[in-house]
Short mmCIF file of C-alpha atoms in Angstrom, two decimals:
data_model
loop_
_atom_site.label_atom_id
_atom_site.label_comp_id
_atom_site.label_asym_id
_atom_site.label_seq_id
_atom_site.Cartn_x
_atom_site.Cartn_y
_atom_site.Cartn_z
CA MET Z 1 142.02 69.50 -63.81
CA ASN Z 2 140.29 71.76 -66.30
CA VAL Z 3 142.20 71.16 -69.53
CA MET Z 4 140.82 74.28 -71.18
CA GLY Z 5 142.07 76.32 -68.27
CA GLY Z 6 145.62 75.72 -69.45
CA GLN Z 7 146.89 74.53 -66.06
CA ARG Z 8 149.85 72.20 -65.86
CA VAL Z 9 149.14 69.12 -63.74
CA LEU Z 10 151.18 66.00 -63.15
CA ALA Z 11 148.71 63.18 -62.56
CA SER Z 12 149.46 59.75 -61.15
CA THR Z 13 149.86 57.17 -63.89
CA SER Z 14 149.86 53.41 -64.14
CA GLY Z 15 151.71 52.79 -67.36
CA THR Z 16 152.94 49.35 -68.27
CA THR Z 17 156.62 50.36 -68.14
CA ALA Z 18 158.70 52.82 -66.16
CA PRO Z 19 159.36 56.24 -67.71
CA ILE Z 20 162.34 56.50 -70.03
CA SER Z 21 163.09 60.00 -68.75
CA THR Z 22 161.65 62.19 -66.01
CA CYS Z 23 163.67 65.26 -67.00
CA GLY Z 24 161.77 68.50 -67.24
CA PRO Z 25 162.03 70.93 -70.15
CA ASN Z 26 164.86 73.41 -70.56
CA GLY Z 27 164.57 76.85 -72.10
CA SER Z 28 165.02 75.69 -75.67
CA ASP Z 29 162.36 72.99 -75.19
CA LEU Z 30 159.85 75.55 -73.99
CA TRP Z 31 160.73 77.91 -76.84
CA ALA Z 32 160.23 75.09 -79.37
CA SER Z 33 156.83 74.33 -77.83
CA ARG Z 34 155.79 77.97 -78.10
CA GLN Z 35 156.82 77.95 -81.75
CA LEU Z 36 154.84 74.74 -82.26
CA GLU Z 37 151.72 76.27 -80.73
CA SER Z 38 152.12 79.36 -82.89
CA CYS Z 39 152.34 77.16 -85.98
CA LEU Z 40 149.23 75.21 -85.00
CA ARG Z 41 147.32 78.45 -84.45
CA SER Z 42 148.21 79.52 -87.98
CA TYR Z 43 146.20 76.51 -89.20
CA GLY Z 44 143.12 77.81 -87.37
CA LEU Z 45 142.91 74.85 -85.01
CA PHE Z 46 141.88 76.81 -81.93
CA GLU Z 47 138.35 78.13 -81.60
CA SER Z 48 137.46 81.57 -80.27
CA ALA Z 49 136.09 82.21 -76.79
CA ALA Z 50 132.73 82.97 -78.37
CA GLU Z 51 132.58 79.58 -80.08
CA THR Z 52 133.59 77.85 -76.86
CA GLU Z 53 130.70 79.58 -75.10
CA ARG Z 54 128.34 78.60 -77.91
CA ARG Z 55 129.31 74.94 -77.46
CA LYS Z 56 128.56 75.15 -73.76
CA ASN Z 57 125.16 76.67 -74.52
CA VAL Z 58 124.35 73.90 -77.00
CA LEU Z 59 125.28 71.23 -74.44
CA SER Z 60 123.18 72.99 -71.80
CA ARG Z 61 120.14 73.02 -74.08
CA LEU Z 62 120.75 69.42 -75.02
CA ASN Z 63 120.82 68.49 -71.35
CA GLN Z 64 117.48 70.21 -70.79
CA ILE Z 65 115.95 68.23 -73.65
CA VAL Z 66 117.36 64.97 -72.26
CA GLN Z 67 115.79 65.58 -68.84
CA LYS Z 68 112.43 66.43 -70.40
CA TRP Z 69 112.59 63.40 -72.70
CA VAL Z 70 113.43 60.95 -69.89
CA ARG Z 71 110.50 62.24 -67.84
CA GLU Z 72 108.09 61.97 -70.80
CA VAL Z 73 109.18 58.41 -71.60
CA SER Z 74 108.97 57.51 -67.91
CA ALA Z 75 105.43 58.90 -67.66
CA LYS Z 76 104.27 56.22 -70.09
CA LYS Z 77 105.67 53.47 -67.88
CA MET Z 78 105.04 54.60 -64.29
CA PRO Z 79 102.89 56.99 -62.24
CA LYS Z 80 103.33 60.63 -63.25
CA GLN Z 81 104.57 61.62 -59.81
CA SER Z 82 107.36 59.04 -59.99
CA ALA Z 83 108.18 59.96 -63.59
CA GLN Z 84 108.87 63.57 -62.60
CA LEU Z 85 111.72 62.33 -60.41
CA MET Z 86 113.45 60.50 -63.26
CA ALA Z 87 116.63 61.89 -64.84
CA GLY Z 88 119.26 61.18 -67.44
CA LYS Z 89 122.75 62.52 -67.87
CA ILE Z 90 124.93 63.74 -70.73
CA PHE Z 91 128.61 62.89 -71.06
CA THR Z 92 131.01 64.10 -73.72
CA PHE Z 93 133.84 62.12 -75.28
CA GLY Z 94 136.22 62.29 -78.21
CA SER Z 95 138.26 65.40 -79.01
CA TYR Z 96 135.91 67.74 -77.11
CA ARG Z 97 136.24 65.76 -73.88
CA LEU Z 98 140.02 65.59 -74.31
CA GLY Z 99 140.25 69.33 -74.90
CA VAL Z 100 141.75 69.07 -78.40
CA HIS Z 101 138.75 69.82 -80.59
CA THR Z 102 139.32 72.17 -83.50
CA LYS Z 103 137.35 75.15 -84.68
CA GLY Z 104 134.11 73.93 -86.24
CA ALA Z 105 134.50 70.35 -84.99
CA ASP Z 106 131.52 68.30 -83.87
CA ILE Z 107 130.78 67.25 -80.29
CA ASP Z 108 130.50 63.57 -79.39
CA THR Z 109 127.92 63.06 -76.65
CA LEU Z 110 126.47 60.16 -74.70
CA VAL Z 111 122.98 60.13 -73.21
CA VAL Z 112 122.68 57.80 -70.21
CA ALA Z 113 119.19 56.79 -69.12
CA PRO Z 114 117.66 54.49 -66.46
CA ARG Z 115 116.69 50.87 -67.08
CA HIS Z 116 113.10 51.47 -68.20
CA VAL Z 117 114.14 53.75 -71.10
CA GLN Z 118 114.80 51.61 -74.17
CA ARG Z 119 116.99 52.15 -77.21
CA SER Z 120 113.81 52.08 -79.29
CA ASP Z 121 112.50 55.04 -77.23
CA PHE Z 122 115.68 56.91 -78.05
CA PHE Z 123 115.38 56.47 -81.81
CA ASP Z 124 111.58 56.74 -81.97
CA THR Z 125 110.94 59.82 -79.84
CA PHE Z 126 114.17 61.68 -79.06
CA PRO Z 127 114.77 62.94 -82.65
CA LYS Z 128 111.43 64.76 -82.65
CA MET Z 129 112.31 66.58 -79.44
CA LEU Z 130 115.70 67.53 -80.85
CA SER Z 131 114.10 68.95 -83.97
CA GLN Z 132 112.04 71.34 -81.82
CA ILE Z 133 115.14 73.07 -80.46
CA PRO Z 134 115.45 76.58 -81.96
CA ASN Z 135 118.18 76.78 -84.62
CA CYS Z 136 118.24 73.01 -85.07
CA GLU Z 137 119.18 72.53 -88.74
CA TYR Z 138 118.64 68.77 -89.05
CA VAL Z 139 118.25 65.50 -87.14
CA ARG Z 140 119.30 62.16 -88.65
CA ALA Z 141 119.02 58.78 -86.95
CA VAL Z 142 121.62 56.18 -87.99
CA ARG Z 143 120.33 53.01 -86.39
CA GLN Z 144 122.49 50.61 -88.42
CA ALA Z 145 125.86 52.12 -87.46
CA PHE Z 146 128.39 50.03 -85.51
CA VAL Z 147 127.51 52.33 -82.62
CA PRO Z 148 123.94 53.55 -83.36
CA VAL Z 149 123.85 57.34 -83.34
CA ILE Z 150 121.62 60.37 -83.84
CA LYS Z 151 123.31 63.21 -85.72
CA THR Z 152 122.09 66.77 -85.36
CA LYS Z 153 123.25 70.34 -85.92
CA ILE Z 154 122.28 73.03 -83.44
CA GLU Z 155 123.35 76.67 -83.73
CA GLY Z 156 125.84 75.65 -86.41
CA ILE Z 157 127.50 72.99 -84.25
CA GLU Z 158 127.26 69.35 -85.27
CA VAL Z 159 126.50 66.96 -82.42
CA ASP Z 160 126.61 63.16 -82.46
CA VAL Z 161 124.45 61.57 -79.76
CA VAL Z 162 124.77 57.91 -78.72
CA PHE Z 163 122.63 56.19 -76.12
CA ALA Z 164 123.13 53.84 -73.18
CA LYS Z 165 120.64 52.58 -70.63
CA LEU Z 166 122.05 51.31 -67.35
CA ALA Z 167 120.60 48.74 -64.97
CA LEU Z 168 119.69 51.53 -62.55
CA ASN Z 169 116.27 52.75 -61.46
CA ASN Z 170 117.39 56.35 -61.90
CA ILE Z 171 120.52 58.22 -63.00
CA PRO Z 172 122.25 60.27 -60.29
CA GLN Z 173 123.85 63.50 -61.45
CA ASP Z 174 127.16 62.47 -59.84
CA LEU Z 175 127.28 59.24 -61.85
CA ASP Z 176 130.87 58.09 -62.51
CA LEU Z 177 131.18 55.88 -65.59
CA SER Z 178 134.54 54.52 -64.43
CA ASP Z 179 132.63 52.33 -61.95
CA GLY Z 180 132.98 48.85 -63.45
CA SER Z 181 129.83 47.61 -61.72
CA LEU Z 182 127.79 49.71 -64.15
CA LEU Z 183 128.66 47.19 -66.86
CA LYS Z 184 126.62 44.46 -65.18
CA ASN Z 185 123.44 43.36 -66.93
CA ILE Z 186 123.91 45.46 -70.07
CA ASP Z 187 124.32 44.41 -73.68
CA GLU Z 188 127.22 44.76 -76.12
CA LYS Z 189 125.84 47.82 -77.91
CA THR Z 190 125.47 49.63 -74.60
CA VAL Z 191 129.07 48.83 -73.71
CA LEU Z 192 130.20 50.25 -77.06
CA SER Z 193 128.23 53.43 -76.40
CA LEU Z 194 129.64 53.80 -72.89
CA ASN Z 195 133.23 53.13 -73.84
CA GLY Z 196 133.73 56.34 -75.81
CA SER Z 197 133.35 58.33 -72.62
CA ARG Z 198 135.06 55.72 -70.43
CA VAL Z 199 138.13 55.61 -72.69
CA ALA Z 200 138.42 59.42 -72.83
CA ASP Z 201 138.25 59.67 -69.04
CA ASP Z 202 140.80 56.88 -68.59
CA ILE Z 203 143.21 58.58 -70.98
CA LEU Z 204 142.97 61.84 -69.03
CA ARG Z 205 143.65 59.93 -65.82
CA LEU Z 206 146.63 58.11 -67.30
CA VAL Z 207 148.52 60.98 -68.94
CA PRO Z 208 150.86 62.80 -66.55
CA ASN Z 209 150.83 66.28 -68.11
CA ARG Z 210 147.59 67.23 -69.81
CA GLU Z 211 148.74 70.57 -71.18
CA SER Z 212 151.71 69.09 -73.05
CA PHE Z 213 149.63 66.06 -74.04
CA CYS Z 214 146.92 68.21 -75.60
CA LEU Z 215 149.32 70.35 -77.62
CA ALA Z 216 151.29 67.33 -78.85
CA LEU Z 217 148.06 65.53 -79.75
CA ARG Z 218 146.79 68.50 -81.74
CA ALA Z 219 150.04 68.41 -83.71
CA VAL Z 220 149.90 64.66 -84.35
CA LYS Z 221 146.29 64.80 -85.53
CA LEU Z 222 147.01 67.69 -87.90
CA TRP Z 223 150.09 65.88 -89.25
CA ALA Z 224 148.17 62.63 -89.80
CA LYS Z 225 145.34 64.41 -91.61
CA ARG Z 226 147.71 66.39 -93.82
CA ARG Z 227 149.65 63.24 -94.71
CA GLY Z 228 146.53 61.24 -95.56
CA ILE Z 229 146.80 58.63 -92.80
CA TYR Z 230 143.89 59.70 -90.57
CA SER Z 231 140.98 57.36 -91.31
CA ASN Z 232 140.05 54.32 -89.28
CA VAL Z 233 137.38 53.33 -91.80
CA LEU Z 234 139.96 53.14 -94.63
CA GLY Z 235 142.44 51.11 -92.59
CA PHE Z 236 144.67 53.90 -91.29
CA PHE Z 237 144.63 55.16 -87.69
CA GLY Z 238 141.61 57.07 -86.43
CA GLY Z 239 141.56 59.74 -83.76
CA ALA Z 240 141.41 57.24 -80.88
CA SER Z 241 144.52 55.39 -82.06
CA TRP Z 242 146.63 58.51 -82.52
CA THR Z 243 145.45 59.70 -79.09
CA LEU Z 244 146.55 56.46 -77.43
CA LEU Z 245 150.00 56.65 -79.06
CA VAL Z 246 150.53 60.21 -77.82
CA ALA Z 247 149.28 59.24 -74.36
CA HIS Z 248 151.78 56.36 -74.22
CA THR Z 249 154.57 58.75 -75.21
CA CYS Z 250 153.52 61.02 -72.33
CA GLN Z 251 153.77 58.12 -69.90
CA LEU Z 252 157.33 57.43 -71.01
CA TYR Z 253 158.33 61.13 -70.83
CA PRO Z 254 156.05 62.45 -68.05
CA ARG Z 255 157.63 65.90 -67.68
CA ALA Z 256 158.55 66.63 -71.28
CA SER Z 257 157.39 69.69 -73.18
CA ALA Z 258 155.00 69.32 -76.11
CA ALA Z 259 157.78 69.76 -78.69
CA THR Z 260 159.92 67.10 -77.00
CA LEU Z 261 156.93 64.77 -76.76
CA LEU Z 262 156.37 65.17 -80.48
CA GLN Z 263 159.98 64.32 -81.27
CA LYS Z 264 159.88 61.29 -78.96
CA PHE Z 265 156.55 60.21 -80.47
CA PHE Z 266 158.10 59.83 -83.92
CA GLU Z 267 161.30 58.33 -82.56
CA LEU Z 268 159.36 55.76 -80.55
CA PHE Z 269 156.83 54.57 -83.11
CA ARG Z 270 158.97 54.68 -86.25
CA GLN Z 271 160.80 51.66 -84.78
CA TRP Z 272 158.08 50.08 -82.65
CA GLU Z 273 157.99 46.27 -82.65
CA TRP Z 274 154.39 45.86 -83.74
CA SER Z 275 154.25 42.27 -82.57
CA LYS Z 276 153.82 43.95 -79.17
CA PRO Z 277 150.65 45.94 -78.44
CA VAL Z 278 150.66 49.54 -77.28
CA LEU Z 279 149.11 49.56 -73.80
CA LEU Z 280 148.38 52.40 -71.39
CA ARG Z 281 147.72 50.16 -68.42
CA ARG Z 282 147.64 46.54 -67.37
CA ASN Z 283 144.34 44.72 -67.22
CA SER Z 284 144.82 42.92 -63.91
CA ASP Z 285 142.19 45.02 -62.09
CA ASP Z 286 139.36 44.11 -64.45
CA ASP Z 287 136.48 41.91 -63.34
CA PRO Z 288 136.37 38.86 -65.65
CA SER Z 289 132.94 37.90 -64.28
CA LEU Z 290 131.40 40.66 -66.40
CA GLY Z 291 131.88 38.32 -69.34
CA PHE Z 292 132.75 40.68 -72.19
CA THR Z 293 135.34 39.72 -74.78
CA VAL Z 294 138.62 41.59 -74.43
CA TRP Z 295 141.58 41.79 -76.80
CA ASP Z 296 143.67 38.70 -76.13
CA PRO Z 297 145.70 37.14 -78.98
CA GLN Z 298 146.41 34.05 -76.87
CA LYS Z 299 142.71 33.22 -76.56
CA ASN Z 300 141.18 34.84 -79.63
CA GLY Z 301 142.48 33.69 -83.00
CA ARG Z 302 141.27 36.80 -84.79
CA ASP Z 303 143.32 39.03 -82.49
CA ARG Z 304 146.52 37.23 -83.52
CA HIS Z 305 146.13 38.62 -87.05
CA HIS Z 306 146.04 42.27 -85.98
CA LEU Z 307 149.05 44.05 -87.49
CA MET Z 308 149.45 47.18 -85.34
CA PRO Z 309 147.55 46.60 -82.08
CA ILE Z 310 146.82 49.74 -80.04
CA ILE Z 311 144.64 48.76 -77.10
CA THR Z 312 142.02 50.94 -75.43
CA PRO Z 313 142.55 51.22 -71.65
CA SER Z 314 138.94 50.74 -70.51
CA TYR Z 315 137.26 47.40 -69.94
CA PRO Z 316 136.47 45.62 -72.18
CA GLN Z 317 139.78 46.41 -73.87
CA ARG Z 318 139.64 46.45 -77.67
CA ASN Z 319 142.13 46.97 -80.46
CA SER Z 320 141.47 50.40 -81.95
CA THR Z 321 143.35 49.52 -85.17
CA TYR Z 322 141.68 46.28 -86.24
CA ASN Z 323 141.14 47.70 -89.74
CA VAL Z 324 144.86 48.10 -90.50
CA SER Z 325 146.08 46.12 -93.52
CA LYS Z 326 149.55 45.24 -94.80
CA SER Z 327 149.46 48.23 -97.12
CA THR Z 328 148.26 50.79 -94.59
CA LYS Z 329 150.83 49.52 -92.09
CA THR Z 330 153.59 50.14 -94.63
CA ILE Z 331 152.27 53.61 -95.44
CA ILE Z 332 151.91 54.61 -91.77
CA ILE Z 333 155.44 53.46 -90.91
CA ASN Z 334 156.88 55.30 -93.91
CA GLU Z 335 155.16 58.48 -92.76
CA LEU Z 336 156.44 58.01 -89.20
CA ILE Z 337 159.98 57.68 -90.57
CA ARG Z 338 159.51 60.79 -92.69
CA GLY Z 339 158.07 62.69 -89.74
CA SER Z 340 160.96 61.67 -87.51
CA GLN Z 341 163.49 62.93 -90.05
CA ILE Z 342 161.71 66.26 -90.40
CA ILE Z 343 161.17 66.93 -86.70
CA ASN Z 344 164.84 66.27 -86.00
CA ASN Z 345 165.62 68.99 -88.54
CA ILE Z 346 163.03 71.26 -86.89
CA ILE Z 347 164.51 70.81 -83.41
CA SER Z 348 167.96 71.49 -84.90
CA GLY Z 349 166.63 74.75 -86.31
CA ASP Z 350 167.16 73.79 -89.97
CA VAL Z 351 163.52 73.95 -91.09
CA PRO Z 352 160.30 75.52 -89.68
CA TRP Z 353 157.43 73.64 -88.03
CA ASP Z 354 155.39 74.04 -91.20
CA SER Z 355 157.62 71.43 -92.84
CA LEU Z 356 156.10 68.70 -90.68
CA PHE Z 357 152.57 69.57 -91.74
CA GLU Z 358 153.05 69.80 -95.49
CA SER Z 359 150.18 67.97 -97.16
CA ASP Z 360 150.88 64.99 -99.39
CA GLU Z 361 150.13 66.19 -102.92
CA ASN Z 362 152.21 63.43 -104.50
CA PHE Z 363 149.72 60.56 -104.45
CA PHE Z 364 149.24 60.48 -108.22
CA ILE Z 365 153.00 60.66 -108.82
CA LYS Z 366 153.92 57.73 -106.61
CA TYR Z 367 152.22 55.02 -108.63
CA GLU Z 368 151.97 53.80 -112.23
CA HIS Z 369 148.71 51.88 -111.80
CA PHE Z 370 145.41 52.80 -110.17
CA ILE Z 371 141.97 51.50 -109.40
CA VAL Z 372 139.15 54.03 -109.68
CA LEU Z 373 135.89 53.57 -107.77
CA LEU Z 374 133.03 55.53 -109.32
CA VAL Z 375 130.08 55.82 -106.95
CA SER Z 376 126.69 57.49 -107.31
CA PRO Z 377 126.43 60.46 -104.92
CA ASP Z 378 123.80 59.31 -102.45
CA ALA Z 379 125.11 60.14 -98.97
CA GLN Z 380 124.17 56.81 -97.36
CA TRP Z 381 125.44 54.81 -100.34
CA MET Z 382 128.71 56.75 -100.41
CA GLY Z 383 129.22 56.13 -96.71
CA LEU Z 384 128.64 52.42 -97.18
CA VAL Z 385 131.08 52.13 -100.09
CA GLU Z 386 133.75 54.09 -98.23
CA SER Z 387 133.37 51.85 -95.18
CA LYS Z 388 134.07 48.78 -97.34
CA ILE Z 389 136.99 50.04 -99.45
CA ARG Z 390 139.41 48.52 -96.96
CA ILE Z 391 137.94 45.10 -97.80
CA LEU Z 392 138.74 45.67 -101.47
CA VAL Z 393 142.28 46.61 -100.43
CA GLN Z 394 142.57 43.34 -98.51
CA LYS Z 395 141.36 41.41 -101.56
CA LEU Z 396 144.02 43.09 -103.69
CA GLU Z 397 146.72 42.30 -101.14
CA ARG Z 398 146.05 38.59 -101.54
CA HIS Z 399 147.63 38.76 -104.99
CA THR Z 400 151.31 37.97 -104.46
CA CYS Z 401 152.24 40.30 -107.31
CA ILE Z 402 150.78 43.35 -105.50
CA ARG Z 403 153.20 44.92 -103.07
CA LEU Z 404 151.01 47.83 -101.98
CA ALA Z 405 147.42 49.06 -102.41
CA HIS Z 406 147.21 52.69 -101.28
CA VAL Z 407 143.75 54.26 -101.04
CA ASN Z 408 143.66 58.03 -101.21
CA PRO Z 409 141.45 59.14 -98.28
CA LYS Z 410 140.33 62.20 -100.25
CA CYS Z 411 137.53 61.59 -102.70
CA PHE Z 412 136.70 63.53 -105.83
CA THR Z 413 133.45 64.69 -107.36
CA GLY Z 414 132.90 65.09 -111.05
CA SER Z 415 130.46 64.70 -113.90
CA ARG Z 416 129.83 61.34 -115.49
CA THR Z 417 132.31 62.32 -118.20
CA HIS Z 418 134.94 62.97 -115.51
CA THR Z 419 135.83 66.35 -116.99
CA SER Z 420 135.35 68.57 -113.96
CA LEU Z 421 136.63 67.40 -110.61
CA VAL Z 422 137.03 69.28 -107.36
CA LEU Z 423 139.05 67.92 -104.46
CA ARG Z 424 137.01 68.05 -101.26
CA SER Z 425 138.49 68.72 -97.86
CA ARG Z 426 136.40 66.02 -96.20
CA THR Z 427 136.76 62.31 -96.81
CA VAL Z 428 133.13 61.86 -97.86
CA CYS Z 429 131.91 64.53 -100.24
CA ALA Z 430 128.44 65.99 -100.00
CA PRO Z 431 126.73 65.98 -103.41
CA LYS Z 432 125.71 69.23 -105.04
CA ASP Z 433 122.22 70.12 -106.24
CA ASN Z 434 122.83 68.56 -109.65
CA ALA Z 435 123.77 65.26 -108.03
CA LYS Z 436 122.09 63.19 -110.76
CA THR Z 437 124.88 64.06 -113.20
CA GLN Z 438 127.69 63.58 -110.71
CA THR Z 439 129.82 60.73 -109.56
CA ILE Z 440 132.08 60.33 -106.56
CA MET Z 441 135.55 58.89 -107.11
CA TRP Z 442 138.07 57.19 -104.88
CA PHE Z 443 141.51 56.26 -106.20
CA ILE Z 444 143.68 53.34 -105.08
CA GLY Z 445 147.34 53.46 -106.11
CA ILE Z 446 148.79 50.03 -106.91
CA GLU Z 447 152.46 49.11 -106.61
CA PHE Z 448 153.41 45.77 -108.13
CA ASN Z 449 156.43 43.72 -107.17
CA LYS Z 450 159.22 44.27 -109.67
CA GLY Z 451 158.56 42.50 -112.94
CA GLN Z 452 155.17 41.16 -111.81
CA GLY Z 453 151.48 41.92 -111.98
CA ILE Z 454 151.14 43.98 -115.11
CA ASN Z 455 148.68 41.50 -116.61
CA VAL Z 456 146.99 40.31 -113.41
CA ASP Z 457 143.22 39.94 -113.76
CA LEU Z 458 141.36 41.75 -110.97
CA THR Z 459 137.88 41.32 -112.45
CA ARG Z 460 136.74 38.80 -109.86
CA ASP Z 461 137.87 41.06 -107.00
CA PHE Z 462 135.97 43.98 -108.49
CA GLN Z 463 132.81 41.95 -109.04
CA SER Z 464 132.77 40.45 -105.55
CA PHE Z 465 133.32 43.89 -104.00
CA VAL Z 466 130.45 45.48 -105.92
CA GLN Z 467 128.19 42.54 -105.10
CA MET Z 468 129.10 42.79 -101.41
CA VAL Z 469 128.25 46.49 -101.05
CA THR Z 470 125.06 45.98 -103.06
CA ASN Z 471 123.98 43.15 -100.75
CA VAL Z 472 124.72 45.25 -97.66
CA GLY Z 473 122.68 48.12 -99.10
CA LYS Z 474 119.78 45.78 -99.78
CA SER Z 475 119.93 44.22 -96.33
CA GLY Z 476 119.84 47.74 -94.86
CA ASN Z 477 116.69 48.48 -96.90
CA PHE Z 478 118.10 51.61 -98.51
CA PHE Z 479 119.50 50.33 -101.81
CA LYS Z 480 117.97 51.79 -104.97
CA PRO Z 481 118.61 50.73 -108.59
CA GLU Z 482 120.23 54.09 -109.37
CA MET Z 483 122.89 53.46 -106.71
CA THR Z 484 125.97 52.38 -108.63
CA CYS Z 485 129.53 51.40 -107.83
CA ASP Z 486 131.87 50.82 -110.77
CA THR Z 487 135.51 49.83 -110.51
CA LYS Z 488 138.09 50.43 -113.20
CA ARG Z 489 141.79 49.66 -113.48
CA VAL Z 490 143.75 52.44 -115.19
CA ASN Z 491 147.39 53.24 -115.78
CA TRP Z 492 149.02 56.56 -114.98
CA LYS Z 493 148.49 58.03 -118.44
CA GLU Z 494 144.78 57.20 -118.31
CA LEU Z 495 144.36 59.45 -115.28
CA GLU Z 496 144.08 62.18 -117.88
CA ASN Z 497 140.52 60.93 -118.46
CA TYR Z 498 139.64 61.47 -114.79
CA LEU Z 499 141.75 64.31 -113.42
CA PRO Z 500 141.29 67.95 -114.46
CA THR Z 501 143.62 68.95 -117.29
CA GLU Z 502 145.60 71.41 -115.18
CA VAL Z 503 146.08 68.85 -112.39
CA PHE Z 504 147.22 66.14 -114.77
CA LYS Z 505 149.66 68.43 -116.61
CA THR Z 506 151.22 69.54 -113.33
CA MET Z 507 151.57 65.93 -112.25
CA GLU Z 508 153.05 65.00 -115.62
CA THR Z 509 155.67 67.73 -115.33
CA ALA Z 510 156.54 66.75 -111.77
CA LYS Z 511 156.74 63.06 -112.62
CA SER Z 512 159.01 63.52 -115.60
CA ALA Z 513 161.29 65.86 -113.65
CA LYS Z 514 161.32 63.46 -110.71
CA ILE Z 515 160.97 66.41 -108.35
CA CYS Z 516 159.09 64.36 -105.78
CA GLY Z 517 161.04 61.62 -103.99
CA LYS Z 518 159.93 58.03 -104.40
CA ARG Z 519 157.12 56.94 -102.00
CA GLY Z 520 156.85 60.36 -100.46
CA LEU Z 521 160.19 60.37 -98.61
CA GLU Z 522 161.12 63.80 -99.97
CA TYR Z 523 163.51 64.70 -97.21
CA THR Z 524 167.19 64.01 -96.73
CA ASN Z 525 168.77 64.05 -93.29
CA SER Z 526 169.49 67.76 -93.59
CA SER Z 527 166.86 69.61 -95.59
CA PRO Z 528 164.00 69.29 -98.08
CA LYS Z 529 164.91 68.75 -101.72
CA LYS Z 530 165.19 71.87 -103.80
CA GLY Z 531 162.37 72.66 -106.15
CA LYS Z 532 159.64 71.16 -103.99
CA THR Z 533 158.31 74.52 -102.86
CA ALA Z 534 157.49 75.58 -106.41
CA LEU Z 535 155.77 72.28 -107.11
CA LYS Z 536 153.79 72.51 -103.87
CA THR Z 537 152.54 75.97 -104.86
CA GLN Z 538 151.41 74.66 -108.24
CA LEU Z 539 149.62 71.68 -106.74
CA ILE Z 540 147.81 73.75 -104.14
CA GLN Z 541 146.58 76.08 -106.85
CA VAL Z 542 145.17 73.33 -109.04
CA TYR Z 543 143.97 71.07 -106.23
CA LYS Z 544 142.45 73.79 -104.08
CA VAL Z 545 143.56 71.87 -101.01
CA ASN Z 546 142.17 73.20 -97.75
#
């Protein structure tokens, strides 16, 4: 089925349990779903027809470049006549493949090539060909990433391109990546590259109602981003994990409307027994002779320590939430409980859909103690530090006096004197032209167990963290002496030295008035607490939250 065509299709599924309910939607369910879609459109999540067409054009041009590139590489390794018959193929994955991409979002793509085209060919010669495309703004190769990738921007659309070579003499244009035999005689990095597309296709095969699935997933992703729990790299859930949870909800309620799916999503996972993994299908059909490691806590000791396992459906099955820590688990569950309370009020007609998507402006009110990471604004260095913050959180959690270490996924930019900060809408902030005078800041809120931890010495944790990221930067051959990462422990009052005056004063007023509920649970069973709207307006003005 064409998801973007808006058709409603019930696909065959192979979930691990029978559906809880096969009831279809009634009139009020459909009305609630229409209201939900209207709310999501007010956030600008849906792109225009013109932008959709522009994406298709970019993918078409990218495909032309891939075919030309494969033939040119082949010509160096075989007779020219044979090389002209060689081909590659482009697949999409991620939000674009699922049909839930937002306006301005990037496109995740996979280039599949025949056996004689090497990964080194991809990184050595493909970027140059990309750069020759008209309206190509930049091309960046990231060889050291967990899944090596080339990033580019064409006609204003960002595209991530990963590579996989298969043990095939040529790539047929009807190639189906769900064929497990394609995984024979390939390496681990190739499997990782292939699995983005394989997982997306499996999800679409396993959800029974794509239209409702897509709308519910858009809502969940917006909610998670607004509540600050959308970041795999920081130990929260990433897009794949939230997608798998919504897909599992669809399997349990195969005919439900999007609004009902959303309500059941929160009801289901607010009380999920996380000793049990979330699975979309059983693994009995997989071929163990392929030899890749799959998620199996009975055989793999490391898997037994995963706190909230959500397993990808495609072989080799992996846990998409391996970064989750004790703290992020607590925060995610609290937000699921909050979301469940609010959506019940929405369905009852007590509050509007907007209530679910209110952003969390209360981070600096929740905690009395903080750790500030001050990082020099080099893009590669910033990305490295951000990718390791979860390790610092895990170090902090080892102290028995620390109940919670909550990293704010939004980073701040400011001068070295910390007098002018602007909250960015993206997790990693791009430095401005005067980057030499700037610093990037991440904040970690610390909650101690009652009567403990006030005098705990965290110096060793800070030093080992800084040394670790420095060593990784050096091993990646990009570290420079001017790349710095400082860590400081501050109390709430000392935030005045880091936050803009107007932000701090607003927080101070809110904190003293106790307008915001403890740990972000601002809602009662009936309605939001009075006075929160005025505070929200103030915070949006001073934070400039997008």
